[in-house]
Structure formats: C-alpha cells, structure tokens
C-alpha cells in the first residue's frame, strides 16, 4: 500500500476538513470554554458527527457501522486537531468502539446504536496515577455471586463525568505491573457506588476522577476474557495512541500554519519578520519535523489496519515522534508570535494547551521511546 | 496470483540462485563496494559473480529501459525487487555516480545517441564517473563558477580548477559544469562530459580529517573537449545540474535511515551489558539511543512516503531538499552515538581489530554529509522559500 491517501481518503479529508472548519472551528472551543459547559463538548455537534457518518466509522457494517479503519479515523482526527474541535470522537468512536468490537453481541447491540446515532458517549478508565502505566493497575474487581464487585479509583478519564458508559480496566488476578490478571468491564455511568469528580483540564476538556465504591456488575459486563483483558486493552490503546498522534499532527499543522502566516505579514524593523534567516531556518526545520511526524502516523495506521506484526513498534514511533514535533510546533508558535502569542485573546496558546493534553494521553514521548527500546531488544 | 505476486516469487527465486552468500551482508567499508571502471578489480569471485548476474538481468539499473542496459521494471516491480534484496541483505552489485547522478540526467536531457552510448556503459560498470561542480570559492554558490570553456568551432578548450571532486583520481570520465558565457552568470553554464585521460587534466587528492582522501582537486589546463560532448543545451547547463542535484540529495538523504544497520542500541547491548531489568546498563545513553531509534524509524517512514509520492508525482519539487537536510543531520547524530557507545574502543585509529579505525573515520566522514551536495543551511533556505514561501530579505 503506498504511503499516501487514496482518492477516497482524500475526499474524506476534504469533507471532514470543511465540516470542522465550518461547524466547529477554534471559536467553538472558546464558546464552550467560556460558558463553562459541564461536559466540555456540544451534544448537538456530536449528533452532526453522526450525520456525517463519523461516529460509527470503526464499527463493522454488521453492527451498523461503516467498517472503516484507523487510517480513516486518523483523517477525521487530524481535522479535529487542526480546529481544536472538542468532541468525544477519540475516546468513544476510536478507543471505545475498538474495545466494543471485541465484546459480546449483546453488549455491542446495547451500546453501538447509540454511539452511531451520536447519542451515546463512552469514557475509558485506565490510568490510576499521573503518568500512563497501563499494567500498573491496582483497582480490584472481586468475584461476587454471579458477577464482580469493583473498588478503586481512576484518574484522567476524559469526559468521564458525562459518559454514558465507562470501559474500566481492573485487576481480577495478579498484582500491579503484570499484564495477566487485568479484566475489562463495561460499567454504566449511573451504576450505584460510582461517583465522578469532574474538573476542567488545561485544554478546556473535562477530565474526571472516578471513584468505585462497591460497584456491582454482572458477568455480562466483561469485555473479552476474564484475566486476559490486556489483549483487548492493547488494541484499544494502539487505536488511541495512533489516533492521538493523528490529532496531534492536526494540532501541529494548525499551529504551524498560523505561525507561518504570521511570519509573512508581521513587520518589525521595517521588514516582514519572515524574511529574517534566523526565523526562516527555524520554520523550515519545524516543517521538516512535521512532515516526518505525519509520515509515522500514516504508516502506523496502515499497519494497524493490515493487522501487521510491525504495528506496535510503529504506533510507539508515531506517538513519540508526533509528541516531539508538535511540541516544537506549539512552542515555536507562541515564541514567534511574540507578546501577542501570550494573550488569551489569540488562538495560538490554545494549540499549546491541546498539545500538552494529547501528549500525555496514553503515554508521552518518553514512555513510547522506552517501548521502542524494549521492542528493539535493549 | 496477481502479476506482482508472480514477480515477487520469481525475483525471490532468481536472487536465491544468483546472489552468493558472501554478498548477503551489509556493506562495512570501501572494500565491500564495487565501483566499476576501466581499472576495476573485484574483491573476490562472489563479488564478480553477483555483479555479472545483475548486469545480465539489468539489475544494476532495474528501472532503466532495456535498450539502455536496465531491466525496464515498473515502479511497483522495482519496489518489490528492493524489498526482496533488503530481505536477504543483498549488497548493491555496483555503486556508481553514473547510476545515481549522471544516468537520471541523461535519461531526462540526453540525445538518443548519448543514451544508447553512455547509459549502457554505466549499466555495465565500464566507465567510472566523477562530478565536477564545486570550485575553490564556489561551494554552495555555484553561480560564481569560473572554469571556462572557449568555443573553437569543432571543440572547446577548457581551463580552470574544480574541487571536492569525489574519487577524481580513480574516475575515467567527468561530468562537469563549465562556464561558456561570461556575460550571463545565471545561464552561461554548459554541462560537459569528457575523458579524464585527456591531455591537460590532472588531479590531487585532499587529505580529510578522517584520514582518507575521497575528494580531489582537479585541474584543467587547455583541455580539448569535442563539441558534441555536452548534455542539454549550450548555456543551459543549470537545467541539467539542478535535476541531477535533486538525485544526489536523494542519494545522500537515503543514508539517514541507517540502511540495513538496524537498531544501534541492540547492537551495543553485548559490549555495554544489561542491568537487572534486562535493559542497557547506561540509562542516559539508552535514552539517547531510544530517541535515535524513534528518529531513524520515523525517517524511514518519511523516506517510504517520499518515494511513493515521487513515483505518483504527488510530491513538492523541493521535498528532496527536506530529505537531504533531515537525513544528513540524522546520520551525524547516529555516528555521534556510535562513538559514545563505543567508548574508548571507538577511539582506535589504526588497529586491525577496529578495521583501521572504521568507527572513528566514519564518524568524521559523516560531518561532510551536511556540507556536500548543498549545506543544511542552503537546504533550509530552499524549504523556507519554495515550500513555506517566506519572503526574500
């Protein structure tokens, strides 16, 4: 498969790009931040996502979805990133649906129609500390009668307080640090004993700390196999990591475009600042880094869609590389804008904030570089 | 089976039969590379057998038309051949500036006669070529070239000096930028070809910090060049030169991916040892090596995308400049880490065990990557002006 978009994918990019730009540009994020929306995203927009066919992209046709791949989801995510569009797309339609694709038919029937219709939102509850360590799960799920009894606490659940259902990773065996013994559960948001404390994050999204106090679930709530949840979780993580990388590329591209436009028009010392070689070279370096980052994301997504054995390595390369490149894009963006880049009124700072949140999501650059070293045998 | 699948299995069988075991190992040094030419000698029988088989099949230049010594492969077939060669770590049968640089320019700008004559010679490795671009005082700024060719009717008389002519002392012929109009400094350049044994040509190797001398100073003293030995139009040598530089940049940038070298971290693991967790026992070096692996794999993805886009004619014409910039900077970074990983052993300069100080010499050699073929700074200028369209000063 050539490493560029097919004609169909290019068309999807155009329509997703137009949609985000027209329906949810950066001003949309500002509006939702300023009115202090408790969910941090627009439910009406989520319905529009459904009308565009985005919500069920990764669900199979048998389940009423479009049966598309990570590559297509990545195209939508890049446009989301470019426009800083707040939406549950990454957690619900990419990570959540990837998980549900490995769930029972009953569970898929219960949740997928609502997701595809743009009515249902999912949360993904894995992290228990400030850094992403997916096997360091201590939260307990103990057998209780026919089902399980959940106790523990989860951090950084994006949109966790407004989600209809949470996919929760808990430990049914083993101890923190081991991949074996993790089980995935679908837990309804209004389950007794579940409480969520939401707080606005730096990028204006709502993140939640979720407390599980003797939450009872039935055996039907298990996704995949008991004790073997790491398999499905890993698939969810790969989709989420590649997806976050795609969104990051959009964030970086949006920031770079703003910055290069600014270099072309801003005058100092009687010249446009874009004519100064010191800034030209930094902009050209940034452009190069962004092109490389973009290539890693497309390669990772293609490998995931082909279920290629090399996909995990490339997913980590993509997350590590995009995190570095896009961090450079937003830092250069604020610096090259000068004082105006520090003002809330100007959009470039919003790109810096979204970059920080996505960089942390499902493993930062160091986490993934470490995985690359491990996969390469040192 | 699709045509391409058939091609893959046939290629695999052909390689199995024709690529000797000794030729299935990464190139370590100059000795492992066959450059062809009038005075060429083979290192061993395996090198000769592999070269002969590839010439016969057109695989020294797989994408060139069969009339010119190639195999006439379509881009998709050529990609498969590359993949299959990489799979068994097959060495290139022939390394040649004729293949990488002059050939593509002749295919684009040469007359039919020139193509039949020169391209076949290049494909069969008969003539070793060198490139005469730079002059003292004209490195990245080629517009200031001084070497002059005076029109004498049925021939030119060329006078001047070139510098950084790679392997000029070993080359049979030179492709050369010669000023043929002193008035028009931007256009008055002609792309000439001539025999290095012509009367008045002399060369002198330049000793580098790596202790070797791959480059020469080359002097032209009343050299007579027949007037049919130019490519493209008279005074329009820039068109040819720029096209060729694009290919040179692709070639140099290709080194950044590390070729078949693989993960440096893994390679140094046995000599540096591991900690209780089974990790390289030097956490900060390990972190740097991990970052290098990320960058190298990322660059490899970029290189794949670049080649795929190039074949589909989807890339920006200045993309080779970007590839050259990032590829050479990455290669320098890799060799800094090769030295850091080798520790005091990497300092050896002459011992047998170090293969004549290969690590240290290679490290020093890479410093030229971001200078030769246009400096990194010139590449960044091109990216900022032609891709980002930033204004002139």
XYZ file of C-alpha atoms in Angstrom:
771
model
C 0.000 0.000 0.000
C 1.532 3.345 -0.999
C 2.175 5.732 1.869
C -0.273 8.427 0.865
C -4.031 8.783 0.965
C -6.181 7.042 -1.645
C -8.638 9.162 -3.631
C -11.470 8.086 -1.327
C -9.431 9.031 1.714
C -8.555 12.395 0.178
C -12.276 13.037 -0.317
C -12.945 12.136 3.297
C -10.209 14.565 4.320
C -11.858 17.354 2.333
C -15.287 16.738 3.791
C -14.019 16.300 7.361
C -11.893 19.432 6.960
C -14.797 21.522 5.673
C -17.081 20.179 8.391
C -14.758 21.023 11.296
C -13.857 24.410 9.852
C -17.491 25.392 9.311
C -19.213 23.753 12.278
C -16.570 23.672 14.997
C -13.592 25.984 14.426
C -11.470 27.290 17.268
C -14.173 29.827 18.177
C -16.447 26.883 19.003
C -13.941 25.642 21.600
C -13.745 29.148 23.054
C -17.511 29.378 23.281
C -17.787 26.101 25.190
C -14.952 27.049 27.486
C -16.346 30.497 28.221
C -19.839 29.327 29.008
C -18.297 26.768 31.390
C -20.116 23.830 29.814
C -20.096 20.927 32.259
C -19.370 18.326 29.536
C -16.787 20.344 27.620
C -18.305 19.463 24.260
C -21.523 20.054 22.309
C -24.055 17.224 22.175
C -25.634 18.884 19.135
C -22.279 18.742 17.352
C -21.937 15.069 18.329
C -25.263 14.444 16.520
C -23.826 16.210 13.494
C -20.771 13.935 13.681
C -23.252 11.062 13.368
C -24.964 12.653 10.362
C -21.537 12.938 8.699
C -21.011 9.220 9.311
C -18.016 9.754 11.610
C -19.326 8.235 14.861
C -19.531 4.637 13.633
C -16.559 4.590 11.274
C -14.782 1.789 13.111
C -17.877 -0.302 13.894
C -18.458 -3.182 11.491
C -21.142 -2.990 8.825
C -22.852 -5.915 10.552
C -23.203 -3.719 13.640
C -24.499 -0.787 11.614
C -21.145 0.960 11.246
C -19.008 1.749 8.200
C -16.298 -0.875 8.744
C -13.521 1.614 8.070
C -10.049 1.622 9.588
C -7.680 3.599 11.736
C -6.447 5.410 8.641
C -9.883 6.930 8.034
C -10.390 7.718 11.715
C -6.992 9.415 11.644
C -8.101 11.655 8.803
C -11.063 12.892 10.877
C -8.819 13.259 13.935
C -6.292 15.377 12.080
C -9.059 17.819 11.158
C -10.328 17.754 14.749
C -6.804 18.644 15.850
C -6.373 21.405 13.285
C -9.583 23.085 14.504
C -9.237 22.138 18.191
C -12.761 20.750 17.932
C -13.986 19.453 21.306
C -15.720 16.093 20.819
C -15.891 12.577 22.268
C -14.689 11.134 18.932
C -11.290 9.817 20.064
C -12.431 8.161 23.297
C -15.830 6.964 22.077
C -15.602 6.230 18.360
C -11.955 5.179 18.212
C -10.873 3.720 21.570
C -14.328 2.703 22.821
C -15.564 1.160 19.581
C -12.271 -0.730 19.125
C -12.944 -2.263 22.542
C -16.592 -2.993 21.826
C -15.634 -4.724 18.568
C -14.234 -7.450 20.842
C -17.298 -7.559 23.091
C -20.286 -9.912 23.015
C -23.108 -9.401 20.526
C -25.451 -8.389 23.347
C -23.092 -5.699 24.523
C -22.493 -4.403 21.009
C -26.258 -4.269 20.473
C -26.633 -2.383 23.727
C -24.080 0.354 23.032
C -23.188 0.684 19.352
C -26.545 2.005 18.025
C -26.426 4.929 20.464
C -22.819 5.694 19.567
C -23.514 5.506 15.845
C -26.528 7.804 16.303
C -24.400 10.363 18.134
C -26.382 9.977 21.338
C -24.029 7.917 23.473
C -20.617 8.823 24.840
C -18.034 6.465 26.352
C -15.206 7.030 28.800
C -12.027 4.993 29.090
C -10.847 4.414 32.652
C -7.309 3.028 32.782
C -4.888 5.452 34.465
C -4.595 5.408 38.242
C -1.677 7.791 38.635
C -0.419 10.964 36.977
C 1.567 9.071 34.313
C 0.236 6.452 31.931
C 1.232 2.960 33.151
C -1.414 0.609 31.761
C -0.218 -2.531 33.528
C 0.174 -0.742 36.872
C -3.472 -1.354 37.631
C -4.302 -1.820 41.299
C -8.078 -1.316 41.139
C -9.756 -4.536 42.232
C -12.641 -6.471 40.722
C -13.553 -9.329 43.019
C -15.945 -12.094 42.133
C -19.254 -11.593 43.873
C -22.055 -14.060 43.236
C -22.604 -14.185 39.503
C -20.653 -11.009 38.836
C -17.937 -8.717 40.166
C -17.522 -6.099 42.815
C -15.355 -3.104 41.787
C -13.359 -0.942 44.174
C -10.761 1.697 43.395
C -10.071 4.978 41.746
C -9.293 6.117 38.212
C -7.538 9.317 37.056
C -7.717 11.411 33.892
C -10.897 9.902 32.435
C -11.609 12.338 29.613
C -15.328 13.216 29.574
C -15.666 10.612 32.323
C -18.357 12.513 34.212
C -20.642 12.891 31.206
C -20.037 9.466 29.619
C -22.945 7.028 29.485
C -20.659 4.060 29.944
C -17.068 3.598 31.095
C -14.742 0.883 29.879
C -12.857 0.101 33.077
C -9.625 -1.863 33.411
C -9.489 -3.614 36.781
C -7.470 -6.383 38.323
C -9.101 -9.789 38.789
C -5.789 -11.528 39.480
C -2.070 -10.869 39.783
C -0.515 -7.660 41.036
C 0.297 -4.202 39.769
C 2.827 -4.321 36.945
C 1.627 -7.602 35.446
C -0.323 -7.767 32.201
C -2.018 -11.008 33.202
C -4.966 -10.661 35.540
C -6.454 -7.494 34.041
C -10.128 -7.608 33.060
C -12.149 -5.028 31.138
C -15.660 -4.105 32.274
C -18.413 -2.030 30.738
C -19.780 -0.020 33.651
C -22.817 2.187 33.265
C -22.277 5.728 34.404
C -25.255 5.648 36.772
C -24.234 2.404 38.493
C -24.685 2.510 42.267
C -21.448 3.300 44.094
C -19.818 5.078 41.158
C -19.035 8.745 41.670
C -17.230 11.154 39.396
C -15.482 14.368 40.240
C -15.007 16.394 37.081
C -12.558 19.224 36.559
C -11.719 21.325 33.561
C -8.337 20.485 32.066
C -5.818 22.890 30.588
C -7.218 22.304 27.072
C -10.795 23.044 28.255
C -11.844 19.396 28.050
C -13.473 17.913 31.135
C -11.497 15.217 32.888
C -12.816 13.185 35.768
C -11.544 11.274 38.761
C -13.814 8.299 39.163
C -14.385 6.540 42.462
C -15.672 2.964 42.539
C -17.126 2.052 45.918
C -18.502 -1.494 45.841
C -19.840 -1.116 42.310
C -21.649 -4.327 41.370
C -21.572 -5.544 37.774
C -22.795 -8.786 36.242
C -20.602 -11.277 34.391
C -22.118 -9.912 31.160
C -20.248 -6.656 31.757
C -16.905 -8.286 30.924
C -15.363 -7.297 27.573
C -13.191 -10.085 26.173
C -11.899 -12.708 28.603
C -11.601 -12.543 32.378
C -7.927 -12.046 33.417
C -6.968 -11.628 29.745
C -8.241 -8.070 29.303
C -4.764 -6.847 28.385
C -5.230 -8.219 24.848
C -8.274 -6.099 24.058
C -6.908 -3.209 26.095
C -3.743 -3.238 23.991
C -5.817 -3.000 20.818
C -7.753 -0.098 22.315
C -4.516 1.580 23.317
C -2.937 1.185 19.890
C -6.012 2.710 18.259
C -5.993 5.504 20.836
C -2.265 6.154 20.541
C -2.327 6.242 16.738
C -5.489 8.355 16.923
C -3.998 10.813 19.409
C -0.943 11.029 17.152
C -3.171 11.905 14.196
C -4.951 14.560 16.231
C -1.555 15.882 17.353
C -0.446 16.206 13.728
C -3.546 18.329 13.145
C -2.729 20.464 16.185
C 0.849 20.918 14.975
C -0.241 21.709 11.423
C -2.788 24.253 12.666
C -0.195 25.939 14.874
C 2.419 25.925 12.125
C 0.036 27.412 9.553
C -0.885 30.228 11.949
C 2.778 30.881 12.644
C 3.943 30.854 9.030
C 1.073 33.195 8.088
C 2.152 35.495 10.885
C 5.778 35.432 9.677
C 4.562 36.540 6.243
C 2.639 39.573 7.495
C 4.179 40.853 10.727
C 6.602 43.735 10.210
C 9.449 44.733 12.522
C 12.457 46.927 11.807
C 10.758 47.839 8.512
C 10.748 44.240 7.196
C 8.423 41.256 7.363
C 9.903 39.066 10.069
C 9.570 36.041 7.749
C 12.430 37.472 5.693
C 14.877 37.000 8.594
C 17.029 33.958 8.019
C 17.090 33.056 11.726
C 13.307 32.617 11.676
C 13.229 31.070 8.186
C 15.562 28.297 9.274
C 13.539 27.548 12.383
C 10.336 27.472 10.352
C 11.927 25.185 7.751
C 13.194 22.856 10.471
C 9.722 22.749 12.003
C 8.171 21.991 8.615
C 10.563 19.048 8.184
C 9.765 17.650 11.621
C 6.037 17.909 10.965
C 6.300 16.084 7.624
C 8.207 13.240 9.274
C 5.687 13.061 12.107
C 2.841 12.923 9.582
C 4.537 10.003 7.802
C 4.856 7.987 11.014
C 1.157 8.367 11.768
C 0.020 7.210 8.343
C 2.454 4.293 8.452
C 1.248 3.250 11.928
C -2.394 3.425 10.869
C -1.836 1.424 7.698
C -0.007 -1.267 9.675
C -2.796 -1.362 12.275
C -5.405 -1.713 9.544
C -3.434 -4.562 7.975
C -3.053 -6.152 11.426
C 0.680 -6.235 10.674
C 3.053 -7.547 13.349
C 5.105 -4.353 12.988
C 2.194 -2.126 14.036
C 3.000 -1.802 17.784
C 6.535 -0.566 17.082
C 5.299 1.987 14.561
C 2.483 3.147 16.869
C 5.046 3.958 19.541
C 7.309 5.637 16.991
C 4.328 7.728 15.874
C 3.306 8.792 19.373
C 6.879 9.609 20.377
C 7.687 11.459 17.165
C 4.451 13.448 16.931
C 4.717 14.424 20.604
C 8.192 15.866 19.998
C 7.409 17.521 16.669
C 4.109 19.054 17.722
C 5.564 20.284 20.982
C 8.131 22.116 18.870
C 5.330 23.478 16.653
C 3.387 24.999 19.550
C 6.461 26.358 21.331
C 7.743 27.984 18.156
C 4.200 29.200 17.538
C 3.969 31.107 20.802
C 7.571 32.358 20.619
C 7.396 33.602 17.040
C 4.125 35.392 17.735
C 5.880 37.311 20.482
C 3.760 39.069 23.119
C 0.508 38.502 21.278
C 1.158 34.763 21.490
C 0.858 35.047 25.274
C -2.616 36.615 25.183
C -5.758 34.621 25.802
C -7.453 36.506 23.002
C -5.169 34.989 20.372
C -5.632 31.329 19.362
C -2.024 30.085 19.281
C -1.984 29.450 23.038
C -4.987 27.142 22.701
C -2.900 24.923 20.413
C -0.184 24.755 23.043
C -2.747 23.641 25.633
C -4.297 20.910 23.475
C -0.819 19.635 22.601
C 0.006 19.213 26.295
C -3.136 17.160 26.950
C -2.718 14.931 23.882
C 0.973 14.438 24.576
C 0.077 12.912 27.968
C -2.862 10.862 26.641
C -1.993 7.133 26.585
C 1.721 7.633 27.058
C 4.075 10.544 26.473
C 7.138 10.665 24.211
C 9.427 9.165 26.872
C 7.018 6.319 27.579
C 6.896 5.388 23.906
C 10.628 5.844 23.250
C 11.204 3.418 26.125
C 8.845 0.928 24.496
C 10.740 1.296 21.210
C 13.966 0.433 23.037
C 12.298 -2.600 24.636
C 10.836 -3.804 21.337
C 14.276 -3.367 19.767
C 15.814 -5.563 22.433
C 17.714 -3.228 24.767
C -1.711 -14.936 -8.168
C -1.514 -11.300 -9.257
C 1.241 -10.217 -11.656
C 3.093 -8.559 -8.804
C 2.908 -11.640 -6.619
C 4.286 -13.689 -9.506
C 7.026 -11.134 -9.965
C 7.868 -11.349 -6.263
C 8.177 -15.107 -6.243
C 10.235 -15.096 -9.462
C 12.508 -12.410 -8.050
C 12.931 -14.342 -4.834
C 13.907 -17.458 -6.789
C 16.294 -15.512 -9.005
C 18.023 -13.917 -6.003
C 18.226 -17.277 -4.280
C 20.031 -18.666 -7.307
C 22.222 -15.699 -8.187
C 23.141 -13.804 -5.043
C 26.134 -15.528 -3.427
C 26.135 -15.989 0.345
C 29.117 -13.599 0.775
C 27.113 -10.827 -0.889
C 24.309 -11.099 1.683
C 25.841 -8.931 4.376
C 25.735 -5.179 4.978
C 28.499 -3.125 3.380
C 31.108 -2.358 6.041
C 33.722 -0.368 4.188
C 35.046 0.745 0.805
C 36.419 -2.723 0.135
C 32.917 -4.204 0.078
C 31.770 -1.842 -2.653
C 32.334 -2.398 -6.361
C 32.667 0.860 -8.278
C 33.376 -0.439 -11.795
C 35.549 1.473 -14.274
C 38.406 0.730 -16.678
C 40.794 -0.280 -13.916
C 38.291 -2.034 -11.677
C 39.213 -5.174 -9.834
C 36.894 -7.437 -7.904
C 37.475 -8.160 -4.248
C 36.597 -11.826 -4.741
C 34.776 -14.244 -7.049
C 31.471 -13.761 -5.255
C 31.528 -10.028 -5.921
C 32.204 -10.688 -9.616
C 29.542 -13.370 -9.914
C 26.924 -11.142 -8.285
C 27.872 -8.189 -10.486
C 27.824 -10.257 -13.705
C 24.447 -11.778 -12.864
C 22.951 -8.343 -12.224
C 24.373 -6.841 -15.427
C 22.938 -9.745 -17.385
C 19.494 -9.235 -15.823
C 19.572 -5.426 -15.987
C 19.530 -5.222 -12.195
C 22.366 -2.740 -11.820
C 19.779 -0.177 -13.003
C 16.448 -2.014 -12.680
C 14.170 0.875 -13.688
C 16.077 1.936 -16.803
C 14.717 0.772 -20.170
C 16.183 -2.454 -21.505
C 17.695 -0.588 -24.515
C 19.922 1.274 -22.081
C 21.053 -1.692 -20.020
C 18.240 -1.736 -17.475
C 15.505 -4.254 -16.714
C 12.669 -1.881 -17.597
C 10.865 -2.551 -14.304
C 7.719 -0.645 -13.392
C 7.936 1.314 -10.104
C 5.885 -1.303 -8.238
C 8.185 -4.075 -9.511
C 11.281 -2.100 -8.635
C 9.948 -1.620 -5.106
C 9.470 -5.377 -4.805
C 12.999 -6.023 -6.053
C 14.330 -3.580 -3.416
C 12.286 -5.255 -0.701
C 13.448 -8.708 -1.705
C 17.077 -7.590 -1.860
C 16.724 -5.956 1.551
C 15.152 -9.126 2.920
C 18.312 -11.135 2.213
C 20.564 -8.111 2.934
C 21.950 -8.282 -0.619
C 24.694 -5.768 -1.347
C 24.264 -3.368 -4.246
C 26.055 -5.036 -7.197
C 27.504 -1.741 -8.392
C 27.978 1.649 -6.758
C 28.319 4.448 -9.235
C 27.833 8.167 -9.650
C 26.838 7.200 -13.181
C 23.809 5.377 -11.806
C 22.832 7.809 -9.072
C 23.540 11.114 -10.749
C 24.552 11.237 -14.411
C 22.179 8.468 -15.530
C 18.944 10.157 -14.419
C 20.136 13.427 -16.006
C 20.914 11.683 -19.310
C 17.560 9.915 -19.271
C 15.916 13.320 -18.942
C 18.142 15.519 -21.139
C 20.366 13.245 -23.290
C 20.015 12.641 -27.025
C 19.059 9.127 -28.120
C 22.664 8.553 -29.223
C 24.025 9.683 -25.860
C 21.573 7.473 -24.009
C 22.464 4.374 -26.012
C 26.169 5.031 -25.626
C 26.639 6.298 -22.086
C 23.758 4.618 -20.252
C 24.775 1.156 -21.431
C 28.338 1.847 -20.316
C 27.085 2.964 -16.909
C 24.812 -0.058 -16.503
C 27.729 -2.395 -17.273
C 30.069 -0.501 -14.925
C 32.563 0.115 -17.729
C 33.270 3.753 -17.014
C 33.669 5.244 -13.573
C 32.395 8.820 -13.401
C 33.152 11.772 -11.204
C 31.344 15.077 -10.784
C 32.952 18.456 -11.388
C 30.704 21.068 -9.822
C 32.388 22.856 -6.927
C 35.329 25.216 -7.369
C 37.507 26.997 -4.845
C 35.253 29.921 -3.910
C 32.145 28.276 -5.398
C 30.843 25.715 -2.942
C 27.151 26.164 -2.276
C 27.164 29.268 -4.502
C 27.582 27.604 -7.897
C 26.531 30.739 -9.767
C 30.056 32.062 -9.239
C 31.710 29.238 -11.271
C 34.860 30.318 -13.138
C 36.046 27.256 -15.103
C 35.774 28.449 -18.693
C 35.222 26.647 -21.981
C 36.191 28.639 -25.048
C 34.361 27.759 -28.284
C 36.871 26.817 -31.004
C 34.340 25.727 -33.613
C 34.721 21.938 -33.595
C 35.828 21.781 -29.960
C 36.070 23.695 -26.684
C 39.217 24.483 -24.783
C 38.571 24.218 -21.044
C 40.656 25.941 -18.363
C 40.082 26.124 -14.618
C 40.018 24.239 -11.369
C 37.431 22.058 -9.625
C 37.496 20.986 -6.002
C 35.808 18.275 -3.912
C 35.639 16.066 -7.000
C 34.868 12.725 -5.356
C 37.267 9.973 -6.468
C 38.543 12.080 -9.388
C 41.854 10.231 -9.136
C 40.035 6.927 -9.771
C 37.474 8.135 -12.298
C 37.593 7.578 -16.058
C 35.281 10.382 -17.138
C 33.935 13.562 -15.586
C 30.572 15.349 -15.871
C 31.322 18.932 -15.350
C 29.809 22.416 -15.160
C 31.706 24.774 -17.448
C 31.077 28.475 -17.990
C 30.594 29.090 -21.712
C 29.219 32.629 -21.494
C 30.881 35.104 -19.158
C 28.190 37.773 -19.597
C 25.167 35.806 -18.374
C 26.191 34.439 -14.988
C 22.907 32.653 -14.349
C 22.575 30.952 -17.712
C 26.026 30.833 -19.273
C 26.905 27.373 -17.979
C 27.161 24.185 -20.051
C 27.026 20.598 -18.783
C 30.003 18.810 -20.379
C 31.324 15.252 -20.370
C 34.941 14.350 -21.036
C 37.631 11.749 -20.555
C 39.879 12.234 -17.521
C 42.844 10.953 -19.565
C 42.515 13.957 -21.914
C 45.707 15.989 -22.153
C 45.760 18.783 -19.546
C 43.659 17.051 -16.837
C 45.390 16.468 -13.512
C 44.161 15.563 -10.040
C 45.450 15.840 -6.494
C 43.780 14.080 -3.534
C 42.788 16.133 -0.473
C 43.500 14.560 2.900
C 40.444 14.839 5.205
C 40.044 14.815 8.988
C 39.002 11.174 8.619
C 42.496 10.392 7.384
C 41.249 9.368 3.942
C 41.088 11.281 0.695
C 37.922 10.545 -1.244
C 37.978 14.055 -2.701
C 40.388 15.682 -5.102
C 41.391 18.980 -6.539
C 41.100 18.703 -10.305
C 42.923 20.992 -12.736
C 42.069 21.688 -16.400
C 44.891 23.166 -18.436
C 43.892 23.759 -22.073
C 41.808 20.585 -22.133
C 40.277 19.953 -25.562
C 36.667 18.745 -25.426
C 34.888 17.710 -28.672
C 31.839 19.890 -29.152
C 29.289 17.077 -29.158
C 30.100 16.144 -25.554
C 27.550 18.291 -23.779
C 24.153 17.392 -22.307
C 21.037 19.512 -22.783
C 21.555 22.862 -24.482
C 24.638 25.055 -24.622
C 24.426 27.692 -21.875
C 21.522 25.843 -20.233
C 23.589 23.532 -18.056
C 21.660 24.660 -14.984
C 18.613 22.696 -16.040
C 20.679 19.519 -16.082
C 22.692 20.377 -12.976
C 19.661 21.134 -10.831
C 17.881 17.993 -11.918
C 20.965 15.999 -11.070
C 21.410 17.676 -7.683
C 17.917 16.517 -6.762
C 19.049 12.933 -7.336
C 22.271 13.497 -5.425
C 20.260 14.761 -2.458
C 18.010 11.731 -2.565
C 21.097 9.536 -2.526
C 22.746 11.309 0.396
C 19.499 11.565 2.372
C 18.995 7.833 1.928
C 21.882 7.284 4.327
C 19.925 8.771 7.232
C 17.644 5.802 7.611
C 20.613 3.763 8.656
C 20.213 1.383 5.718
C 20.471 -2.157 6.960
C 22.256 -1.116 10.142
C 19.237 -1.658 12.394
C 18.989 -0.595 15.995
C 22.266 0.748 17.349
C 21.056 0.155 20.914
C 20.620 -3.528 20.291
C 23.996 -3.777 18.564
C 25.896 -2.322 21.533
C 23.983 -4.283 24.173
C 26.523 -7.175 24.356
C 29.520 -4.904 24.923
C 27.853 -2.479 27.375
C 25.937 -5.069 29.380
C 22.473 -5.046 30.894
C 21.002 -4.127 34.241
C 18.792 -6.287 36.488
C 15.741 -5.370 34.375
C 17.449 -6.547 31.189
C 17.968 -3.003 29.952
C 21.132 -1.450 28.563
C 23.268 -0.665 31.577
C 23.640 3.077 30.997
C 20.254 4.745 31.408
C 21.107 8.078 29.826
C 22.828 6.545 26.815
C 19.911 4.124 26.493
C 17.519 7.065 26.422
C 19.522 8.746 23.684
C 19.668 5.518 21.696
C 15.907 5.102 22.089
C 15.375 8.619 20.734
C 17.671 7.770 17.834
C 15.633 4.651 17.050
C 12.451 6.716 17.087
C 14.023 9.249 14.720
C 15.501 6.601 12.420
C 12.230 4.677 12.128
C 10.346 7.929 11.621
C 12.769 8.947 8.889
C 12.348 5.549 7.269
C 8.585 6.118 7.138
C 9.215 9.558 5.633
C 11.565 8.041 3.054
C 8.971 5.449 2.084
C 6.302 8.122 1.738
C 8.690 10.326 -0.252
C 9.469 7.528 -2.731
C 5.799 6.555 -3.052
C 4.785 10.175 -3.646
C 7.642 10.689 -6.082
C 6.507 7.725 -8.154
C 2.931 9.015 -8.157
C 4.224 12.541 -8.929
C 2.496 13.861 -5.802
C 5.446 15.430 -4.002
C 6.527 19.063 -3.834
C 9.608 19.556 -6.052
C 11.609 20.798 -3.065
C 10.987 17.653 -0.998
C 14.485 16.260 -1.824
C 15.938 19.309 -0.066
C 13.980 18.470 3.062
C 15.009 14.816 2.874
C 18.632 15.806 2.400
C 18.502 18.107 5.416
C 16.920 15.663 7.850
C 18.705 12.572 6.527
C 22.183 14.030 6.883
C 21.567 15.586 10.285
C 20.237 12.238 11.487
C 23.251 10.381 10.110
C 25.590 12.701 12.002
C 23.598 12.153 15.187
C 23.801 8.386 14.710
C 27.570 8.486 14.383
C 27.950 10.682 17.457
C 26.122 7.912 19.329
C 28.225 5.199 17.687
C 31.249 6.934 19.210
C 29.569 7.427 22.590
C 28.527 3.767 22.650
C 31.961 2.533 21.658
C 33.720 4.436 24.426
C 37.498 4.242 24.395
C 37.450 1.366 21.915
C 35.898 3.630 19.293
C 38.956 5.874 19.523
C 41.240 3.319 17.826
C 42.608 4.666 14.587
C 44.891 2.012 13.190
C 44.393 -1.351 14.873
C 43.408 -4.437 12.917
C 40.563 -5.155 15.316
C 38.966 -1.794 14.645
C 39.267 -2.392 10.867
C 41.580 0.569 10.585
C 39.635 2.781 12.934
C 36.433 2.434 10.909
C 34.160 3.838 13.630
C 36.187 6.966 14.194
C 36.825 7.540 10.497
C 33.167 7.022 9.576
C 32.130 9.405 12.352
C 34.442 12.091 10.988
C 33.367 11.392 7.408
C 29.681 11.998 8.258
C 30.455 15.587 9.175
C 30.662 16.267 5.453
C 27.122 14.966 4.837
C 25.544 18.267 5.769
C 28.068 20.185 3.649
C 28.356 18.194 0.398
C 25.553 18.347 -2.145
C 24.397 21.668 -0.639
C 24.753 22.570 3.039
C 21.993 22.116 5.592
C 21.692 25.901 5.693
C 21.129 26.057 1.935
C 18.516 23.276 2.246
C 16.704 25.272 4.951
C 16.780 28.334 2.693
C 15.161 26.341 -0.100
C 12.482 24.891 2.196
C 11.599 28.280 3.642
C 11.443 29.995 0.255
C 9.998 27.334 -2.036
C 7.758 25.342 0.290
C 6.809 27.822 3.026
C 7.022 30.760 0.593
C 8.561 33.071 3.140
C 9.600 36.443 1.693
C 13.074 37.406 0.485
C 15.095 39.779 2.597
